[in-house]
Tab-separated table of C-alpha atoms in Angstrom:
chain	number	residue	atom	x	y	z
A	732	UNK	CA	36.238	75.221	20.730
A	733	UNK	CA	37.792	77.302	18.306
A	734	UNK	CA	35.959	76.726	15.101
A	735	UNK	CA	38.935	78.416	13.805
A	736	UNK	CA	41.093	75.833	14.509
A	737	UNK	CA	42.566	73.903	11.884
A	738	UNK	CA	42.197	71.084	14.226
A	739	UNK	CA	38.863	71.510	15.305
A	740	UNK	CA	38.129	71.516	11.726
A	741	UNK	CA	39.535	68.329	10.964
A	742	UNK	CA	37.662	66.707	13.894
A	743	UNK	CA	34.818	68.443	12.820
A	744	UNK	CA	34.971	66.594	9.252
A	745	UNK	CA	36.190	63.254	10.839
A	746	UNK	CA	33.027	63.039	13.113
A	747	UNK	CA	30.824	64.035	10.475
A	748	UNK	CA	32.227	61.720	7.513
A	749	UNK	CA	32.440	58.767	10.044
A	750	UNK	CA	28.754	59.741	10.483
A	751	UNK	CA	27.811	59.602	6.920
A	752	UNK	CA	28.971	56.309	6.694
A	753	UNK	CA	27.267	55.066	9.366
A	754	UNK	CA	24.178	56.279	8.189
A	755	UNK	CA	24.993	54.551	4.658
A	756	UNK	CA	25.820	51.287	5.943
A	757	UNK	CA	22.753	51.407	8.124
A	758	UNK	CA	19.958	52.905	6.512
A	759	UNK	CA	20.948	53.401	2.501
A	760	UNK	CA	19.360	50.446	0.466
A	761	UNK	CA	21.332	51.350	-2.942
A	762	UNK	CA	24.542	49.995	-1.238
A	763	UNK	CA	25.043	46.748	-2.006
A	764	UNK	CA	26.741	46.181	1.032
A	765	UNK	CA	25.321	47.802	3.871
A	766	UNK	CA	23.264	46.727	7.383
A	767	UNK	CA	20.335	45.719	5.909
A	768	UNK	CA	21.323	44.061	2.991
A	769	UNK	CA	23.989	42.035	5.285
A	770	UNK	CA	21.451	41.278	7.561
A	771	UNK	CA	19.076	40.149	4.875
A	772	UNK	CA	21.749	37.644	3.602
A	773	UNK	CA	22.267	36.517	7.122
A	774	UNK	CA	18.654	35.713	7.396
A	775	UNK	CA	18.265	33.787	4.264
A	776	UNK	CA	22.109	32.210	4.980
A	777	UNK	CA	20.207	30.859	8.672
A	778	UNK	CA	16.278	29.931	6.874
A	779	UNK	CA	18.513	27.504	4.033
A	780	UNK	CA	21.028	26.208	7.174
A	781	UNK	CA	17.511	25.699	8.561
A	782	UNK	CA	15.802	23.534	6.065
A	783	UNK	CA	18.981	22.093	5.385
A	784	UNK	CA	19.264	20.655	8.798
A	785	UNK	CA	15.888	19.618	8.635
A	786	UNK	CA	15.999	17.431	5.510
A	787	UNK	CA	19.119	15.992	7.002
A	788	UNK	CA	17.439	14.965	10.051
A	789	UNK	CA	14.719	13.673	8.059
A	790	UNK	CA	17.764	11.701	6.025
A	791	UNK	CA	19.146	10.470	9.034
A	792	UNK	CA	15.566	9.062	10.282
A	793	UNK	CA	14.959	7.168	7.069
A	794	UNK	CA	18.398	5.576	7.127
A	795	UNK	CA	18.117	4.597	11.254
A	796	UNK	CA	14.742	3.293	9.800
A	797	UNK	CA	15.836	0.839	7.124
A	798	UNK	CA	16.178	-2.184	8.728
A	799	UNK	CA	13.010	-1.961	10.448
A	800	UNK	CA	11.442	-0.995	6.535
A	801	UNK	CA	13.279	-3.955	5.333
A	802	UNK	CA	11.687	-6.275	7.599
A	803	UNK	CA	8.732	-5.024	7.159
A	804	UNK	CA	9.441	-5.321	3.176
A	805	UNK	CA	10.421	-9.243	4.266
A	806	UNK	CA	7.049	-9.523	6.095
A	807	UNK	CA	4.788	-8.464	3.469
A	808	UNK	CA	6.567	-10.161	1.097
A	809	UNK	CA	6.412	-13.286	2.625
A	810	UNK	CA	2.283	-12.610	3.553
A	811	UNK	CA	1.884	-12.279	-0.368
A	812	UNK	CA	3.761	-15.543	-1.070
A	813	UNK	CA	1.233	-17.495	1.362
A	814	UNK	CA	-1.282	-15.491	-0.385
A	815	UNK	CA	-0.441	-16.695	-3.800
A	816	UNK	CA	-0.530	-20.426	-2.583
A	817	UNK	CA	-4.006	-19.652	-1.399
A	818	UNK	CA	-5.034	-18.087	-4.790
A	819	UNK	CA	-5.326	-21.054	-7.916
A	820	UNK	CA	-4.438	-19.765	-11.341
A	821	UNK	CA	-7.404	-19.966	-13.526
A	822	UNK	CA	-6.436	-23.281	-15.286
A	823	UNK	CA	-6.997	-25.023	-11.539
A	824	UNK	CA	-10.364	-23.345	-10.879
A	825	UNK	CA	-12.205	-26.756	-12.201
A	826	UNK	CA	-10.370	-28.686	-10.173
A	827	UNK	CA	-11.071	-26.661	-6.930
A	828	UNK	CA	-14.379	-26.716	-7.778
A	829	UNK	CA	-14.390	-30.252	-8.155
A	830	UNK	CA	-12.778	-30.406	-4.953
A	831	UNK	CA	-15.738	-28.536	-3.434
A	832	UNK	CA	-18.172	-31.227	-4.956
A	833	UNK	CA	-15.987	-33.804	-3.008
A	834	UNK	CA	-16.565	-32.468	-0.538
A	835	UNK	CA	-20.288	-32.605	-0.201
A	836	UNK	CA	-20.236	-36.276	-1.250
A	837	UNK	CA	-17.885	-37.127	1.676
A	838	UNK	CA	-20.012	-34.733	3.970
A	839	UNK	CA	-22.978	-36.173	2.875
A	840	UNK	CA	-24.917	-33.317	1.588
A	841	UNK	CA	-27.549	-33.736	-1.463
A	842	UNK	CA	-26.371	-30.685	-4.658
A	843	UNK	CA	-29.587	-29.115	-5.745
A	844	UNK	CA	-27.520	-26.911	-7.512
A	845	UNK	CA	-24.228	-26.222	-8.829
A	846	UNK	CA	-24.013	-23.598	-11.013
A	847	UNK	CA	-21.350	-21.027	-11.956
A	848	UNK	CA	-21.763	-17.559	-12.638
A	849	UNK	CA	-20.033	-14.593	-14.700
A	850	UNK	CA	-16.341	-14.053	-13.135
A	851	UNK	CA	-15.332	-10.609	-11.912
A	852	UNK	CA	-11.814	-9.472	-12.191
A	853	UNK	CA	-10.201	-7.023	-9.741
A	854	UNK	CA	-6.647	-5.598	-9.964
A	855	UNK	CA	-4.482	-8.855	-9.090
A	856	UNK	CA	-7.563	-11.377	-8.761
A	857	UNK	CA	-10.419	-12.287	-10.211
A	858	UNK	CA	-13.959	-13.517	-8.373
A	859	UNK	CA	-15.542	-17.028	-9.638
A	860	UNK	CA	-18.765	-17.117	-7.891
A	861	UNK	CA	-20.712	-20.396	-8.059
A	862	UNK	CA	-24.158	-20.637	-6.792
A	863	UNK	CA	-24.715	-23.883	-4.561
A	864	UNK	CA	-27.551	-25.595	-3.034
A	865	UNK	CA	-27.637	-28.396	-0.856
A	866	UNK	CA	-29.525	-30.142	1.302
A	867	UNK	CA	-29.110	-32.626	4.400
A	868	UNK	CA	-28.871	-33.349	7.851
A	869	UNK	CA	-27.917	-30.174	10.158
A	870	UNK	CA	-24.926	-31.969	11.235
A	871	UNK	CA	-23.838	-32.883	7.540
A	872	UNK	CA	-23.940	-28.893	6.407
A	873	UNK	CA	-22.053	-28.055	8.586
A	874	UNK	CA	-19.505	-30.813	8.040
A	875	UNK	CA	-19.442	-29.836	4.325
A	876	UNK	CA	-18.936	-25.759	5.640
A	877	UNK	CA	-16.127	-27.761	7.644
A	878	UNK	CA	-14.494	-29.166	4.556
A	879	UNK	CA	-14.663	-26.014	2.471
A	880	UNK	CA	-12.900	-24.260	4.871
A	881	UNK	CA	-10.171	-26.929	5.462
A	882	UNK	CA	-9.432	-26.745	1.529
A	883	UNK	CA	-5.585	-26.018	0.526
A	884	UNK	CA	-6.880	-23.395	-1.748
A	885	UNK	CA	-9.382	-20.101	-0.520
A	886	UNK	CA	-12.836	-20.709	-1.060
A	887	UNK	CA	-15.001	-17.346	0.561
A	888	UNK	CA	-19.072	-18.911	2.109
A	889	UNK	CA	-21.606	-15.558	1.592
A	890	UNK	CA	-25.230	-14.665	1.296
A	891	UNK	CA	-25.756	-17.857	3.176
A	892	UNK	CA	-29.263	-19.189	3.743
A	893	UNK	CA	-30.623	-21.702	5.648
A	894	UNK	CA	-33.918	-23.849	5.281
A	895	UNK	CA	-35.147	-26.187	7.592
A	896	UNK	CA	-37.581	-28.851	6.921
A	897	UNK	CA	-39.874	-30.100	9.427
A	898	UNK	CA	-40.620	-33.293	8.232
A	899	UNK	CA	-39.339	-36.914	9.566
A	900	UNK	CA	-36.562	-37.781	7.300
A	901	UNK	CA	-33.777	-36.829	9.114
A	902	UNK	CA	-31.177	-36.813	6.417
A	903	UNK	CA	-32.813	-33.796	4.528
A	904	UNK	CA	-33.768	-31.840	7.728
A	905	UNK	CA	-31.914	-28.637	6.096
A	906	UNK	CA	-31.468	-26.400	2.881
A	907	UNK	CA	-28.561	-24.437	2.460
A	908	UNK	CA	-28.410	-21.711	-0.522
A	909	UNK	CA	-24.902	-19.775	-1.022
A	910	UNK	CA	-22.093	-18.569	-2.900
A	911	UNK	CA	-19.142	-19.842	-3.277
A	912	UNK	CA	-16.322	-17.913	-4.449
A	913	UNK	CA	-12.744	-19.138	-5.166
A	914	UNK	CA	-10.152	-16.076	-6.083
A	915	UNK	CA	-7.605	-16.965	-8.653
A	916	UNK	CA	-4.633	-15.053	-8.865
A	917	UNK	CA	-3.882	-12.877	-12.158
A	918	UNK	CA	-1.499	-14.434	-14.488
A	919	UNK	CA	2.083	-12.989	-13.772
A	920	UNK	CA	0.948	-10.834	-10.580
A	921	UNK	CA	4.459	-10.448	-8.316
A	922	UNK	CA	4.873	-9.536	-5.065
A	923	UNK	CA	4.305	-5.986	-5.382
A	924	UNK	CA	1.035	-6.604	-7.003
A	925	UNK	CA	2.382	-5.483	-10.592
A	926	UNK	CA	2.312	-7.711	-14.091
A	927	UNK	CA	5.923	-9.388	-14.510
A	928	UNK	CA	7.492	-7.916	-17.673
A	929	UNK	CA	7.306	-10.945	-20.316
A	930	UNK	CA	10.957	-12.015	-21.016
A	931	UNK	CA	12.808	-9.791	-24.304
A	932	UNK	CA	13.394	-11.897	-27.214
A	933	UNK	CA	17.161	-11.916	-28.156
A	934	UNK	CA	17.758	-9.924	-30.692
A	935	UNK	CA	18.755	-11.184	-34.149
A	936	UNK	CA	22.469	-9.966	-33.758
A	937	UNK	CA	22.407	-12.278	-30.669
A	938	UNK	CA	21.392	-15.867	-32.765
């Protein structure tokens, strides 16, 4: 190869120029369009594409579950409505407690104590405990608890203590001490467990 030959020199310049371009494209960081910059951009776009696809998949899964979620919400709403029917309002507590005493009278037990305690407020309901003490036959006491369980409103019996009497009177063979708790629903509570917003008053212009 004759290095003095113009054709040879031209070929060498072309090869050197091409090598320089390849070097700058692959290794030079300051060139905004080189291989490294392009590779990083492609990697970033692939990561963004993967993230978008994952979000799209999650959204599609939620859309597919929408009918199921609607059914679950309807079931929860129905259960809440049933619970509302079991829980009286605060105004109905006195009537409910009268039903408890009537249930005891119908069962044939005698009341020794019927003392309402201080109500305890919870988030969506209020506990209204009553200290109760009755005497009677064992079967009559059992019938009394059965009457309480059959009430249309929810009344919970707790802290039950039974004491037997060793005497010949069959009408009073056991004493039952317990707490009867009536649960009242918070005023204006909705199926979502949140108070209803008060109705807006009409503006003066609407009158």
